[in-house]
Amino acid sequence: MLSLRKGSHLLYGLLVALIVILSFREFSAFLTPNLNSDHAIHILMAYDLELPDDLYFWGQNRLGSLLPILSHLVLTIAPIQPVIIVSIVGYALLLIGFFAFTSLFKNALLKLIFALIWFLPLQPFNELNVISQPYGPQIAAIGVAVALTNRFLTQSTSGFRRQILIAGITASLFISLWVSDFSALTILIFGIVVLISLYKQNAASNAKFFSLKRLGLTPVDLINLAIVSVIGMAFILYAKDNASGRSTSYATFNTWWEIQFILDKLLNSFINTITFKGNWFLGIHAILVIILIFYVSYLSLIKRREEPFTVSQWTYLFFANATIGMILLVCLYWVYRNGVNFRYFTIVYVSFWLAALFFAQGLNGTTAKRMSLFLLIIAIVSTLSMHSRVFAFDRGVLSKIQQLQPIQTLGKAGFIGDYWTSYILCTVNPAQLNCTPYDRKGFTPCLQDPETQEQVGRTRCRRCIRKVLNSESIYLIREKWLGAFPDQIQQFKTCLVKAGEPIKLSGYTVAPYRKRPE
């Protein structure tokens, strides 16, 4: 019996390891063929971090720089390529989130299911694992807070250890909020759920309803919570105040017409999915989820009267987070402005899955086994919706970093191009290369006195402009910007003169330029 148990643990460990390896090979910045300039900024920030300017993603006051900062710290002691360090640190954060959540699951099968949906998610939510988006670190920090809170609620703690737990829970929540403002919703629901849980735990107490004793808390607990919260909020306000760009449009709400547009697009996408117009696995997944919804409703409303089961507070937390989050996202202008990209619903996807897994854990006997098996089938179908190269021994395509290697033959160079063709070139070697998007206020031919240019176009990294213009050689990138390379062009109050013929490297057409002598 003992050897059988060890064998099942070994099989579980091997399967999780395989899932992580497949995920790392497909999504890590170092190995993915889909690397782009959004990813590149995290890599460049990790190499050339400047605080407090870089506490948020370049050029904006959202998406906290947890990954670049941690990667920069590692780079100071391990002189490895920045892209490799960022890839490793990114997956370390994902693993922290995975182990935090799975520490709450008693069943190895539920842990395996979570590994599938966390590391190899449904195709529209693949950006859960990429470094350009906040979702992985954001949810991982929530996972740490939930795991620590579960220990606080289920284990008797006192003294210093108790205060460390409270501080850790609060700090994790503020880290999640720093990484993504959307975590404010999760934190609000989290606070309500935890207060209700504390109230229920101390229901036998004769203390007054609104007293700390009624919640099982002490004045020291409250002081600790207040101090860490003040520090956390002060840090976020400081980071936003020092951000290199400010925008509030992402937090504004849609008009009724815009809400209707989003709902219509979601409905059309759902109809196309269940009628198998596109990825067949997405269609199968959608049908299975519909069946799951009916089955859970049956268990909750009818079966529970015959066979009582427990629904944990974490089921309520993530179900509320998913449903309210879905409603909020439909109402946010940022989602409409960006074409209702499904990646914005990643937090909803993960939250619904967590609610389902915690619900399954509360079931008993045959019903629990049946539910776990059904969730496993859905998770497998979800994973199979991904690109076939994820499961292929030979992917048939080089990673983007491998494709960019020839760029280094240009020596110490600076590049100016479209946003999507500029920053990405520097990922191959940030120590040698400098990159910036072009000046959208620039023009050709140059002014006689370039310094008289009235306006300079906005770019995410102002210091990158200076470094490009001071490079030993400067190259313009034609793709997505220039129809032909002009003899001269005004960029950032500097006149650049063509200094040679165009060449093709790594799929990009570049031409050398030099600054016109004064």
Short mmCIF file of C-alpha atoms in Angstrom, two decimals, residues 37 42 53 57 61 67 146-147 149 181 304 363 377 417 419 425 459:
data_model
loop_
_atom_site.label_atom_id
_atom_site.label_comp_id
_atom_site.label_asym_id
_atom_site.label_seq_id
_atom_site.Cartn_x
_atom_site.Cartn_y
_atom_site.Cartn_z
CA SER A 37 8.19 44.26 -28.00
CA HIS A 42 10.46 43.60 -19.36
CA ASP A 53 11.00 55.57 -12.69
CA PHE A 57 6.01 49.23 -17.05
CA ASN A 61 1.28 53.93 -14.34
CA LEU A 67 9.34 40.61 -12.64
CA VAL A 146 -4.96 32.66 0.27
CA ALA A 147 -2.54 29.93 1.37
CA THR A 149 -4.84 32.96 5.28
CA ASP A 181 -4.97 47.46 -10.35
CA ARG A 304 -27.01 18.51 -1.48
CA LEU A 363 -17.70 16.73 -2.25
CA ILE A 377 -11.38 15.66 -18.92
CA GLY A 417 11.70 51.70 -35.89
CA TYR A 419 7.16 49.98 -31.68
CA LEU A 425 15.83 43.73 -31.49
CA THR A 459 7.85 57.01 -26.54
#
